[in-house]
C-alpha cells in the first residue's frame, strides 16, 4: 500500500512538472514572438491607445461644453425675463407701437429669429413677423386694448387672411384683453394661437410662446378670476 501511494504521488508530481514545463515553454514562445514582432505591433497599439484617449477626451469636452451651454442659455433666459418683465398694468399703459415692440422682445427672448415689427398703415394685417425657434414662419397681430374690451371674431379672421397673404406657417394673436366666445372658438378651429390676457401674463413671466399652444382655446379664466377682474376694473 505504501509503495503504491508513493508511486501515485510520484506520478502526480511528474505531471505537475510537465504542465509547468509546458506553461513555461509557451510563455517563452510568446515572449519570443512578441519580441520578434514588437517593432511591427507597437505603432498599432500606440495608435489605439492614442485614439481611445482622444475619443474619451473629446467626449468629455463635448459633454462639458453642452452642460456649460445649457447653463448659459438658462442664465440668459432668466436674465432676459428679469430685464424685460413688465407688470400688466405697465403693459396697459403702453402705446400700440410700444406694445408691438414688447411682443418683439418676448419673441427674441424665446429664441425666435428674424423677428421685426412691421405694423403700420399698410401692414396687411400683421404687426410682427419672424420665425419660431423650430424654423416655422409666423405672423403676429398685436392688440393693446383696455382689459374690459373683447376681441371680436372679425379681427381673428383678418389675421387668418394675413397668414395666407404672407404664406406663414403659424398665426398668433396677442391681446391685452380677452377674446369673445366666438372669436376664441374660431381661433382654435383654425389653428390661430390666441394669446389672451392670462396667457400674456404667463408669457411675460417666462413661459415660452410655444408652450402656450398647449392651452390654446381652453377658456379665459375661471369664476374667481372673473370676480377679481370685475372688482378691479368695474
JSON list of C-alpha atoms in Angstrom, two decimals:
[
{"chain": "A", "resi": 1, "resn": "UNK", "atom": "CA", "xyz": [0.00, 0.00, 0.00]},
{"chain": "A", "resi": 2, "resn": "UNK", "atom": "CA", "xyz": [2.78, 2.39, 0.91]},
{"chain": "A", "resi": 3, "resn": "UNK", "atom": "CA", "xyz": [4.63, 1.59, -2.31]},
{"chain": "A", "resi": 4, "resn": "UNK", "atom": "CA", "xyz": [1.52, 2.19, -4.38]},
{"chain": "A", "resi": 5, "resn": "UNK", "atom": "CA", "xyz": [0.89, 5.55, -2.63]},
{"chain": "A", "resi": 6, "resn": "UNK", "atom": "CA", "xyz": [4.46, 6.59, -3.33]},
{"chain": "A", "resi": 7, "resn": "UNK", "atom": "CA", "xyz": [4.07, 5.69, -7.00]},
{"chain": "A", "resi": 8, "resn": "UNK", "atom": "CA", "xyz": [0.85, 7.79, -7.25]},
{"chain": "A", "resi": 9, "resn": "UNK", "atom": "CA", "xyz": [2.49, 10.74, -5.56]},
{"chain": "A", "resi": 10, "resn": "UNK", "atom": "CA", "xyz": [5.49, 10.46, -7.84]},
{"chain": "A", "resi": 11, "resn": "UNK", "atom": "CA", "xyz": [3.28, 10.31, -10.92]},
{"chain": "A", "resi": 12, "resn": "UNK", "atom": "CA", "xyz": [1.30, 13.38, -9.79]},
{"chain": "A", "resi": 13, "resn": "UNK", "atom": "CA", "xyz": [4.49, 15.34, -9.20]},
{"chain": "A", "resi": 14, "resn": "UNK", "atom": "CA", "xyz": [5.74, 14.33, -12.64]},
{"chain": "A", "resi": 15, "resn": "UNK", "atom": "CA", "xyz": [2.51, 15.56, -14.28]},
{"chain": "A", "resi": 16, "resn": "UNK", "atom": "CA", "xyz": [2.75, 18.89, -12.45]},
{"chain": "A", "resi": 17, "resn": "UNK", "atom": "CA", "xyz": [6.32, 19.33, -13.60]},
{"chain": "A", "resi": 18, "resn": "UNK", "atom": "CA", "xyz": [5.24, 18.57, -17.17]},
{"chain": "A", "resi": 19, "resn": "UNK", "atom": "CA", "xyz": [2.43, 21.17, -17.01]},
{"chain": "A", "resi": 20, "resn": "UNK", "atom": "CA", "xyz": [4.77, 23.75, -15.55]},
{"chain": "A", "resi": 21, "resn": "UNK", "atom": "CA", "xyz": [7.26, 22.96, -18.24]},
{"chain": "A", "resi": 22, "resn": "UNK", "atom": "CA", "xyz": [4.66, 23.35, -20.99]},
{"chain": "A", "resi": 23, "resn": "UNK", "atom": "CA", "xyz": [3.47, 26.66, -19.48]},
{"chain": "A", "resi": 24, "resn": "UNK", "atom": "CA", "xyz": [6.99, 27.98, -19.25]},
{"chain": "A", "resi": 25, "resn": "UNK", "atom": "CA", "xyz": [7.70, 26.90, -22.80]},
{"chain": "A", "resi": 26, "resn": "UNK", "atom": "CA", "xyz": [4.52, 28.61, -24.03]},
{"chain": "A", "resi": 27, "resn": "UNK", "atom": "CA", "xyz": [5.42, 31.78, -22.18]},
{"chain": "A", "resi": 28, "resn": "UNK", "atom": "CA", "xyz": [8.89, 31.73, -23.66]},
{"chain": "A", "resi": 29, "resn": "UNK", "atom": "CA", "xyz": [7.49, 31.21, -27.15]},
{"chain": "A", "resi": 30, "resn": "UNK", "atom": "CA", "xyz": [5.03, 34.09, -26.63]},
{"chain": "A", "resi": 31, "resn": "UNK", "atom": "CA", "xyz": [7.80, 36.33, -25.39]},
{"chain": "A", "resi": 32, "resn": "UNK", "atom": "CA", "xyz": [9.94, 35.42, -28.37]},
{"chain": "A", "resi": 33, "resn": "UNK", "atom": "CA", "xyz": [7.08, 36.07, -30.81]},
{"chain": "A", "resi": 34, "resn": "UNK", "atom": "CA", "xyz": [6.22, 39.38, -29.12]},
{"chain": "A", "resi": 35, "resn": "UNK", "atom": "CA", "xyz": [9.86, 40.41, -29.20]},
{"chain": "A", "resi": 36, "resn": "UNK", "atom": "CA", "xyz": [10.14, 39.41, -32.84]},
{"chain": "A", "resi": 37, "resn": "UNK", "atom": "CA", "xyz": [7.03, 41.32, -33.93]},
{"chain": "A", "resi": 38, "resn": "UNK", "atom": "CA", "xyz": [7.09, 44.18, -31.42]},
{"chain": "A", "resi": 39, "resn": "UNK", "atom": "CA", "xyz": [8.57, 46.60, -33.91]},
{"chain": "A", "resi": 40, "resn": "UNK", "atom": "CA", "xyz": [5.60, 45.94, -36.21]},
{"chain": "A", "resi": 41, "resn": "UNK", "atom": "CA", "xyz": [2.91, 45.83, -33.48]},
{"chain": "A", "resi": 42, "resn": "UNK", "atom": "CA", "xyz": [3.78, 48.74, -31.22]},
{"chain": "A", "resi": 43, "resn": "UNK", "atom": "CA", "xyz": [2.72, 51.53, -33.65]},
{"chain": "A", "resi": 44, "resn": "UNK", "atom": "CA", "xyz": [-0.78, 49.98, -33.82]},
{"chain": "A", "resi": 45, "resn": "UNK", "atom": "CA", "xyz": [-1.00, 49.56, -30.06]},
{"chain": "A", "resi": 46, "resn": "UNK", "atom": "CA", "xyz": [0.17, 53.11, -29.53]},
{"chain": "A", "resi": 47, "resn": "UNK", "atom": "CA", "xyz": [-2.28, 54.37, -32.16]},
{"chain": "A", "resi": 48, "resn": "UNK", "atom": "CA", "xyz": [-5.15, 52.50, -30.50]},
{"chain": "A", "resi": 49, "resn": "UNK", "atom": "CA", "xyz": [-4.25, 53.97, -27.11]},
{"chain": "A", "resi": 50, "resn": "UNK", "atom": "CA", "xyz": [-3.98, 57.49, -28.53]},
{"chain": "A", "resi": 51, "resn": "UNK", "atom": "CA", "xyz": [-7.25, 57.12, -30.45]},
{"chain": "A", "resi": 52, "resn": "UNK", "atom": "CA", "xyz": [-9.04, 55.86, -27.35]},
{"chain": "A", "resi": 53, "resn": "UNK", "atom": "CA", "xyz": [-7.63, 58.71, -25.30]},
{"chain": "A", "resi": 54, "resn": "UNK", "atom": "CA", "xyz": [-8.60, 61.27, -27.92]},
{"chain": "A", "resi": 55, "resn": "UNK", "atom": "CA", "xyz": [-12.12, 59.84, -28.16]},
{"chain": "A", "resi": 56, "resn": "UNK", "atom": "CA", "xyz": [-12.53, 59.90, -24.39]},
{"chain": "A", "resi": 57, "resn": "UNK", "atom": "CA", "xyz": [-11.15, 63.42, -24.15]},
{"chain": "A", "resi": 58, "resn": "UNK", "atom": "CA", "xyz": [-13.36, 64.59, -27.00]},
{"chain": "A", "resi": 59, "resn": "UNK", "atom": "CA", "xyz": [-16.47, 63.13, -25.36]},
{"chain": "A", "resi": 60, "resn": "UNK", "atom": "CA", "xyz": [-15.58, 64.80, -22.06]},
{"chain": "A", "resi": 61, "resn": "UNK", "atom": "CA", "xyz": [-15.06, 68.16, -23.76]},
{"chain": "A", "resi": 62, "resn": "UNK", "atom": "CA", "xyz": [-18.34, 67.79, -25.71]},
{"chain": "A", "resi": 63, "resn": "UNK", "atom": "CA", "xyz": [-20.23, 66.89, -22.55]},
{"chain": "A", "resi": 64, "resn": "UNK", "atom": "CA", "xyz": [-18.70, 69.76, -20.61]},
{"chain": "A", "resi": 65, "resn": "UNK", "atom": "CA", "xyz": [-19.44, 72.22, -23.42]},
{"chain": "A", "resi": 66, "resn": "UNK", "atom": "CA", "xyz": [-23.03, 71.02, -23.61]},
{"chain": "A", "resi": 67, "resn": "UNK", "atom": "CA", "xyz": [-23.54, 71.46, -19.88]},
{"chain": "A", "resi": 68, "resn": "UNK", "atom": "CA", "xyz": [-21.97, 74.92, -19.95]},
{"chain": "A", "resi": 69, "resn": "UNK", "atom": "CA", "xyz": [-24.02, 76.00, -22.95]},
{"chain": "A", "resi": 70, "resn": "UNK", "atom": "CA", "xyz": [-27.20, 74.71, -21.34]},
{"chain": "A", "resi": 71, "resn": "UNK", "atom": "CA", "xyz": [-26.43, 76.60, -18.16]},
{"chain": "A", "resi": 72, "resn": "UNK", "atom": "CA", "xyz": [-25.59, 79.72, -20.16]},
{"chain": "A", "resi": 73, "resn": "UNK", "atom": "CA", "xyz": [-28.87, 79.52, -22.07]},
{"chain": "A", "resi": 74, "resn": "UNK", "atom": "CA", "xyz": [-30.85, 79.15, -18.86]},
{"chain": "A", "resi": 75, "resn": "UNK", "atom": "CA", "xyz": [-28.97, 82.06, -17.31]},
{"chain": "A", "resi": 76, "resn": "UNK", "atom": "CA", "xyz": [-29.56, 84.27, -20.34]},
{"chain": "A", "resi": 77, "resn": "UNK", "atom": "CA", "xyz": [-33.24, 83.32, -20.42]},
{"chain": "A", "resi": 78, "resn": "UNK", "atom": "CA", "xyz": [-33.65, 84.12, -16.72]},
{"chain": "A", "resi": 79, "resn": "UNK", "atom": "CA", "xyz": [-31.82, 87.43, -17.17]},
{"chain": "A", "resi": 80, "resn": "UNK", "atom": "CA", "xyz": [-33.99, 88.28, -20.16]},
{"chain": "A", "resi": 81, "resn": "UNK", "atom": "CA", "xyz": [-37.12, 87.53, -18.16]},
{"chain": "A", "resi": 82, "resn": "UNK", "atom": "CA", "xyz": [-35.95, 89.72, -15.28]},
{"chain": "A", "resi": 83, "resn": "UNK", "atom": "CA", "xyz": [-34.79, 92.54, -17.56]},
{"chain": "A", "resi": 84, "resn": "UNK", "atom": "CA", "xyz": [-37.86, 92.51, -19.81]},
{"chain": "A", "resi": 85, "resn": "UNK", "atom": "CA", "xyz": [-40.51, 91.80, -17.21]},
{"chain": "A", "resi": 86, "resn": "UNK", "atom": "CA", "xyz": [-43.39, 94.21, -17.10]},
{"chain": "A", "resi": 87, "resn": "UNK", "atom": "CA", "xyz": [-46.48, 94.18, -14.94]},
{"chain": "A", "resi": 88, "resn": "UNK", "atom": "CA", "xyz": [-49.76, 94.00, -16.84]},
{"chain": "A", "resi": 89, "resn": "UNK", "atom": "CA", "xyz": [-50.53, 97.49, -15.52]},
{"chain": "A", "resi": 90, "resn": "UNK", "atom": "CA", "xyz": [-47.36, 98.74, -17.24]},
{"chain": "A", "resi": 91, "resn": "UNK", "atom": "CA", "xyz": [-48.35, 96.91, -20.42]},
{"chain": "A", "resi": 92, "resn": "UNK", "atom": "CA", "xyz": [-51.78, 98.55, -20.30]},
{"chain": "A", "resi": 93, "resn": "UNK", "atom": "CA", "xyz": [-50.07, 101.96, -20.19]},
{"chain": "A", "resi": 94, "resn": "UNK", "atom": "CA", "xyz": [-48.07, 101.29, -23.38]},
{"chain": "A", "resi": 95, "resn": "UNK", "atom": "CA", "xyz": [-48.89, 102.77, -26.74]},
{"chain": "A", "resi": 96, "resn": "UNK", "atom": "CA", "xyz": [-49.75, 100.42, -29.58]},
{"chain": "A", "resi": 97, "resn": "UNK", "atom": "CA", "xyz": [-46.25, 100.70, -31.02]},
{"chain": "A", "resi": 98, "resn": "UNK", "atom": "CA", "xyz": [-44.64, 100.11, -27.63]},
{"chain": "A", "resi": 99, "resn": "UNK", "atom": "CA", "xyz": [-46.79, 97.02, -27.16]},
{"chain": "A", "resi": 100, "resn": "UNK", "atom": "CA", "xyz": [-45.68, 95.66, -30.54]},
{"chain": "A", "resi": 101, "resn": "UNK", "atom": "CA", "xyz": [-42.04, 96.22, -29.59]},
{"chain": "A", "resi": 102, "resn": "UNK", "atom": "CA", "xyz": [-42.71, 94.48, -26.28]},
{"chain": "A", "resi": 103, "resn": "UNK", "atom": "CA", "xyz": [-44.03, 91.44, -28.15]},
{"chain": "A", "resi": 104, "resn": "UNK", "atom": "CA", "xyz": [-40.92, 91.50, -30.36]},
{"chain": "A", "resi": 105, "resn": "UNK", "atom": "CA", "xyz": [-38.72, 91.43, -27.23]},
{"chain": "A", "resi": 106, "resn": "UNK", "atom": "CA", "xyz": [-40.61, 88.44, -25.83]},
{"chain": "A", "resi": 107, "resn": "UNK", "atom": "CA", "xyz": [-40.24, 86.56, -29.12]},
{"chain": "A", "resi": 108, "resn": "UNK", "atom": "CA", "xyz": [-36.50, 87.21, -29.25]},
{"chain": "A", "resi": 109, "resn": "UNK", "atom": "CA", "xyz": [-36.16, 86.14, -25.63]},
{"chain": "A", "resi": 110, "resn": "UNK", "atom": "CA", "xyz": [-37.71, 82.79, -26.56]},
{"chain": "A", "resi": 111, "resn": "UNK", "atom": "CA", "xyz": [-35.18, 82.23, -29.35]},
{"chain": "A", "resi": 112, "resn": "UNK", "atom": "CA", "xyz": [-37.31, 83.34, -32.30]},
{"chain": "A", "resi": 113, "resn": "UNK", "atom": "CA", "xyz": [-35.27, 84.62, -35.24]},
{"chain": "A", "resi": 114, "resn": "UNK", "atom": "CA", "xyz": [-35.62, 87.42, -37.77]},
{"chain": "A", "resi": 115, "resn": "UNK", "atom": "CA", "xyz": [-38.31, 89.00, -35.58]},
{"chain": "A", "resi": 116, "resn": "UNK", "atom": "CA", "xyz": [-39.30, 92.52, -36.60]},
{"chain": "A", "resi": 117, "resn": "UNK", "atom": "CA", "xyz": [-42.17, 94.91, -36.18]},
{"chain": "A", "resi": 118, "resn": "UNK", "atom": "CA", "xyz": [-43.99, 95.54, -39.45]},
{"chain": "A", "resi": 119, "resn": "UNK", "atom": "CA", "xyz": [-47.14, 97.22, -38.13]},
{"chain": "A", "resi": 120, "resn": "UNK", "atom": "CA", "xyz": [-48.33, 100.40, -39.80]},
{"chain": "A", "resi": 121, "resn": "UNK", "atom": "CA", "xyz": [-50.92, 101.79, -42.14]},
{"chain": "A", "resi": 122, "resn": "UNK", "atom": "CA", "xyz": [-50.16, 99.16, -44.80]},
{"chain": "A", "resi": 123, "resn": "UNK", "atom": "CA", "xyz": [-49.27, 96.16, -42.65]},
{"chain": "A", "resi": 124, "resn": "UNK", "atom": "CA", "xyz": [-51.72, 93.78, -44.40]},
{"chain": "A", "resi": 125, "resn": "UNK", "atom": "CA", "xyz": [-53.00, 92.54, -41.04]},
{"chain": "A", "resi": 126, "resn": "UNK", "atom": "CA", "xyz": [-49.60, 91.80, -39.49]},
{"chain": "A", "resi": 127, "resn": "UNK", "atom": "CA", "xyz": [-47.83, 93.72, -36.73]},
{"chain": "A", "resi": 128, "resn": "UNK", "atom": "CA", "xyz": [-44.86, 91.39, -36.15]},
{"chain": "A", "resi": 129, "resn": "UNK", "atom": "CA", "xyz": [-43.22, 88.82, -38.40]},
{"chain": "A", "resi": 130, "resn": "UNK", "atom": "CA", "xyz": [-40.42, 86.33, -37.81]},
{"chain": "A", "resi": 131, "resn": "UNK", "atom": "CA", "xyz": [-39.59, 82.67, -37.32]},
{"chain": "A", "resi": 132, "resn": "UNK", "atom": "CA", "xyz": [-40.13, 80.38, -34.36]},
{"chain": "A", "resi": 133, "resn": "UNK", "atom": "CA", "xyz": [-37.13, 78.58, -32.83]},
{"chain": "A", "resi": 134, "resn": "UNK", "atom": "CA", "xyz": [-38.05, 75.46, -34.84]},
{"chain": "A", "resi": 135, "resn": "UNK", "atom": "CA", "xyz": [-37.81, 77.42, -38.10]},
{"chain": "A", "resi": 136, "resn": "UNK", "atom": "CA", "xyz": [-41.52, 77.87, -38.86]},
{"chain": "A", "resi": 137, "resn": "UNK", "atom": "CA", "xyz": [-42.50, 81.31, -40.08]},
{"chain": "A", "resi": 138, "resn": "UNK", "atom": "CA", "xyz": [-45.02, 83.27, -38.03]},
{"chain": "A", "resi": 139, "resn": "UNK", "atom": "CA", "xyz": [-47.19, 86.32, -38.31]},
{"chain": "A", "resi": 140, "resn": "UNK", "atom": "CA", "xyz": [-48.46, 88.13, -35.20]},
{"chain": "A", "resi": 141, "resn": "UNK", "atom": "CA", "xyz": [-51.29, 90.57, -34.67]},
{"chain": "A", "resi": 142, "resn": "UNK", "atom": "CA", "xyz": [-50.98, 92.73, -31.53]},
{"chain": "A", "resi": 143, "resn": "UNK", "atom": "CA", "xyz": [-53.91, 94.48, -29.89]},
{"chain": "A", "resi": 144, "resn": "UNK", "atom": "CA", "xyz": [-53.38, 96.67, -26.84]},
{"chain": "A", "resi": 145, "resn": "UNK", "atom": "CA", "xyz": [-56.99, 97.13, -25.82]},
{"chain": "A", "resi": 146, "resn": "UNK", "atom": "CA", "xyz": [-58.48, 98.07, -22.45]},
{"chain": "A", "resi": 147, "resn": "UNK", "atom": "CA", "xyz": [-58.96, 94.99, -20.23]},
{"chain": "A", "resi": 148, "resn": "UNK", "atom": "CA", "xyz": [-62.74, 95.38, -20.39]},
{"chain": "A", "resi": 149, "resn": "UNK", "atom": "CA", "xyz": [-62.79, 95.10, -24.16]},
{"chain": "A", "resi": 150, "resn": "UNK", "atom": "CA", "xyz": [-63.23, 91.90, -26.16]},
{"chain": "A", "resi": 151, "resn": "UNK", "atom": "CA", "xyz": [-61.56, 90.79, -29.38]},
{"chain": "A", "resi": 152, "resn": "UNK", "atom": "CA", "xyz": [-64.26, 90.11, -31.99]},
{"chain": "A", "resi": 153, "resn": "UNK", "atom": "CA", "xyz": [-64.20, 87.25, -34.48]},
{"chain": "A", "resi": 154, "resn": "UNK", "atom": "CA", "xyz": [-63.62, 89.56, -37.47]},
{"chain": "A", "resi": 155, "resn": "UNK", "atom": "CA", "xyz": [-60.20, 90.58, -36.17]},
{"chain": "A", "resi": 156, "resn": "UNK", "atom": "CA", "xyz": [-59.15, 86.95, -35.84]},
{"chain": "A", "resi": 157, "resn": "UNK", "atom": "CA", "xyz": [-60.41, 86.37, -39.40]},
{"chain": "A", "resi": 158, "resn": "UNK", "atom": "CA", "xyz": [-58.27, 89.29, -40.56]},
{"chain": "A", "resi": 159, "resn": "UNK", "atom": "CA", "xyz": [-55.21, 87.63, -39.01]},
{"chain": "A", "resi": 160, "resn": "UNK", "atom": "CA", "xyz": [-56.05, 84.38, -40.76]},
{"chain": "A", "resi": 161, "resn": "UNK", "atom": "CA", "xyz": [-56.07, 86.33, -44.02]},
{"chain": "A", "resi": 162, "resn": "UNK", "atom": "CA", "xyz": [-52.67, 87.80, -43.17]},
{"chain": "A", "resi": 163, "resn": "UNK", "atom": "CA", "xyz": [-51.34, 84.28, -42.57]},
{"chain": "A", "resi": 164, "resn": "UNK", "atom": "CA", "xyz": [-52.42, 83.31, -46.07]},
{"chain": "A", "resi": 165, "resn": "UNK", "atom": "CA", "xyz": [-51.11, 86.57, -47.55]},
{"chain": "A", "resi": 166, "resn": "UNK", "atom": "CA", "xyz": [-47.64, 86.16, -46.05]},
{"chain": "A", "resi": 167, "resn": "UNK", "atom": "CA", "xyz": [-47.62, 82.38, -46.53]},
{"chain": "A", "resi": 168, "resn": "UNK", "atom": "CA", "xyz": [-46.81, 81.98, -42.82]},
{"chain": "A", "resi": 169, "resn": "UNK", "atom": "CA", "xyz": [-46.84, 78.66, -41.02]},
{"chain": "A", "resi": 170, "resn": "UNK", "atom": "CA", "xyz": [-48.22, 80.00, -37.73]},
{"chain": "A", "resi": 171, "resn": "UNK", "atom": "CA", "xyz": [-50.59, 82.84, -36.84]},
{"chain": "A", "resi": 172, "resn": "UNK", "atom": "CA", "xyz": [-50.52, 84.38, -33.35]},
{"chain": "A", "resi": 173, "resn": "UNK", "atom": "CA", "xyz": [-52.96, 86.92, -31.93]},
{"chain": "A", "resi": 174, "resn": "UNK", "atom": "CA", "xyz": [-51.61, 88.67, -28.81]},
{"chain": "A", "resi": 175, "resn": "UNK", "atom": "CA", "xyz": [-54.01, 90.84, -26.83]},
{"chain": "A", "resi": 176, "resn": "UNK", "atom": "CA", "xyz": [-54.04, 92.69, -23.53]},
{"chain": "A", "resi": 177, "resn": "UNK", "atom": "CA", "xyz": [-57.66, 91.65, -23.06]},
{"chain": "A", "resi": 178, "resn": "UNK", "atom": "CA", "xyz": [-59.79, 88.57, -23.76]},
{"chain": "A", "resi": 179, "resn": "UNK", "atom": "CA", "xyz": [-61.47, 87.17, -26.84]},
{"chain": "A", "resi": 180, "resn": "UNK", "atom": "CA", "xyz": [-65.18, 86.88, -27.34]},
{"chain": "A", "resi": 181, "resn": "UNK", "atom": "CA", "xyz": [-66.50, 83.33, -27.20]},
{"chain": "A", "resi": 182, "resn": "UNK", "atom": "CA", "xyz": [-66.96, 83.07, -30.98]},
{"chain": "A", "resi": 183, "resn": "UNK", "atom": "CA", "xyz": [-63.52, 84.61, -31.56]},
{"chain": "A", "resi": 184, "resn": "UNK", "atom": "CA", "xyz": [-61.81, 82.09, -29.28]},
{"chain": "A", "resi": 185, "resn": "UNK", "atom": "CA", "xyz": [-63.63, 79.18, -30.93]},
{"chain": "A", "resi": 186, "resn": "UNK", "atom": "CA", "xyz": [-62.76, 80.47, -34.39]},
{"chain": "A", "resi": 187, "resn": "UNK", "atom": "CA", "xyz": [-59.10, 80.76, -33.40]},
{"chain": "A", "resi": 188, "resn": "UNK", "atom": "CA", "xyz": [-59.00, 77.22, -32.00]},
{"chain": "A", "resi": 189, "resn": "UNK", "atom": "CA", "xyz": [-60.76, 75.77, -35.06]},
{"chain": "A", "resi": 190, "resn": "UNK", "atom": "CA", "xyz": [-58.35, 77.48, -37.47]},
{"chain": "A", "resi": 191, "resn": "UNK", "atom": "CA", "xyz": [-55.06, 76.87, -35.60]},
{"chain": "A", "resi": 192, "resn": "UNK", "atom": "CA", "xyz": [-54.63, 80.50, -34.59]},
{"chain": "A", "resi": 193, "resn": "UNK", "atom": "CA", "xyz": [-52.77, 80.84, -31.28]},
{"chain": "A", "resi": 194, "resn": "UNK", "atom": "CA", "xyz": [-54.95, 83.21, -29.26]},
{"chain": "A", "resi": 195, "resn": "UNK", "atom": "CA", "xyz": [-52.80, 84.76, -26.50]},
{"chain": "A", "resi": 196, "resn": "UNK", "atom": "CA", "xyz": [-55.31, 86.47, -24.24]},
{"chain": "A", "resi": 197, "resn": "UNK", "atom": "CA", "xyz": [-54.54, 88.48, -21.11]},
{"chain": "A", "resi": 198, "resn": "UNK", "atom": "CA", "xyz": [-53.91, 85.49, -18.84]},
{"chain": "A", "resi": 199, "resn": "UNK", "atom": "CA", "xyz": [-51.62, 83.85, -21.38]},
{"chain": "A", "resi": 200, "resn": "UNK", "atom": "CA", "xyz": [-49.80, 87.15, -21.90]},
{"chain": "A", "resi": 201, "resn": "UNK", "atom": "CA", "xyz": [-49.09, 87.21, -18.17]},
{"chain": "A", "resi": 202, "resn": "UNK", "atom": "CA", "xyz": [-47.64, 83.68, -18.35]},
{"chain": "A", "resi": 203, "resn": "UNK", "atom": "CA", "xyz": [-45.55, 84.58, -21.39]},
{"chain": "A", "resi": 204, "resn": "UNK", "atom": "CA", "xyz": [-44.27, 87.73, -19.71]},
{"chain": "A", "resi": 205, "resn": "UNK", "atom": "CA", "xyz": [-43.33, 85.71, -16.60]},
{"chain": "A", "resi": 206, "resn": "UNK", "atom": "CA", "xyz": [-41.09, 83.30, -18.51]},
{"chain": "A", "resi": 207, "resn": "UNK", "atom": "CA", "xyz": [-43.30, 80.71, -20.24]},
{"chain": "A", "resi": 208, "resn": "UNK", "atom": "CA", "xyz": [-42.32, 80.22, -23.88]},
{"chain": "A", "resi": 209, "resn": "UNK", "atom": "CA", "xyz": [-44.62, 81.19, -26.72]},
{"chain": "A", "resi": 210, "resn": "UNK", "atom": "CA", "xyz": [-44.76, 77.60, -27.99]},
{"chain": "A", "resi": 211, "resn": "UNK", "atom": "CA", "xyz": [-45.81, 76.32, -24.56]},
{"chain": "A", "resi": 212, "resn": "UNK", "atom": "CA", "xyz": [-48.95, 78.46, -24.74]},
{"chain": "A", "resi": 213, "resn": "UNK", "atom": "CA", "xyz": [-50.23, 76.41, -27.68]},
{"chain": "A", "resi": 214, "resn": "UNK", "atom": "CA", "xyz": [-50.98, 73.58, -25.23]},
{"chain": "A", "resi": 215, "resn": "UNK", "atom": "CA", "xyz": [-53.68, 75.70, -23.54]},
{"chain": "A", "resi": 216, "resn": "UNK", "atom": "CA", "xyz": [-54.98, 77.44, -26.66]},
{"chain": "A", "resi": 217, "resn": "UNK", "atom": "CA", "xyz": [-58.77, 77.61, -26.72]},
{"chain": "A", "resi": 218, "resn": "UNK", "atom": "CA", "xyz": [-59.24, 76.13, -23.22]},
{"chain": "A", "resi": 219, "resn": "UNK", "atom": "CA", "xyz": [-61.05, 79.08, -21.72]},
{"chain": "A", "resi": 220, "resn": "UNK", "atom": "CA", "xyz": [-60.19, 82.50, -20.38]},
{"chain": "A", "resi": 221, "resn": "UNK", "atom": "CA", "xyz": [-60.25, 82.46, -16.61]},
{"chain": "A", "resi": 222, "resn": "UNK", "atom": "CA", "xyz": [-62.50, 80.80, -14.01]},
{"chain": "A", "resi": 223, "resn": "UNK", "atom": "CA", "xyz": [-65.30, 82.31, -11.92]},
{"chain": "A", "resi": 224, "resn": "UNK", "atom": "CA", "xyz": [-62.94, 83.58, -9.20]},
{"chain": "A", "resi": 225, "resn": "UNK", "atom": "CA", "xyz": [-60.74, 85.21, -11.82]},
{"chain": "A", "resi": 226, "resn": "UNK", "atom": "CA", "xyz": [-63.72, 86.97, -13.39]},
{"chain": "A", "resi": 227, "resn": "UNK", "atom": "CA", "xyz": [-64.83, 88.19, -9.97]},
{"chain": "A", "resi": 228, "resn": "UNK", "atom": "CA", "xyz": [-61.39, 89.66, -9.27]},
{"chain": "A", "resi": 229, "resn": "UNK", "atom": "CA", "xyz": [-61.45, 91.23, -12.72]},
{"chain": "A", "resi": 230, "resn": "UNK", "atom": "CA", "xyz": [-64.81, 92.88, -12.01]},
{"chain": "A", "resi": 231, "resn": "UNK", "atom": "CA", "xyz": [-63.60, 94.18, -8.65]},
{"chain": "A", "resi": 232, "resn": "UNK", "atom": "CA", "xyz": [-60.52, 95.65, -10.29]},
{"chain": "A", "resi": 233, "resn": "UNK", "atom": "CA", "xyz": [-61.94, 97.18, -13.44]},
{"chain": "A", "resi": 234, "resn": "UNK", "atom": "CA", "xyz": [-65.60, 97.92, -12.69]}
]
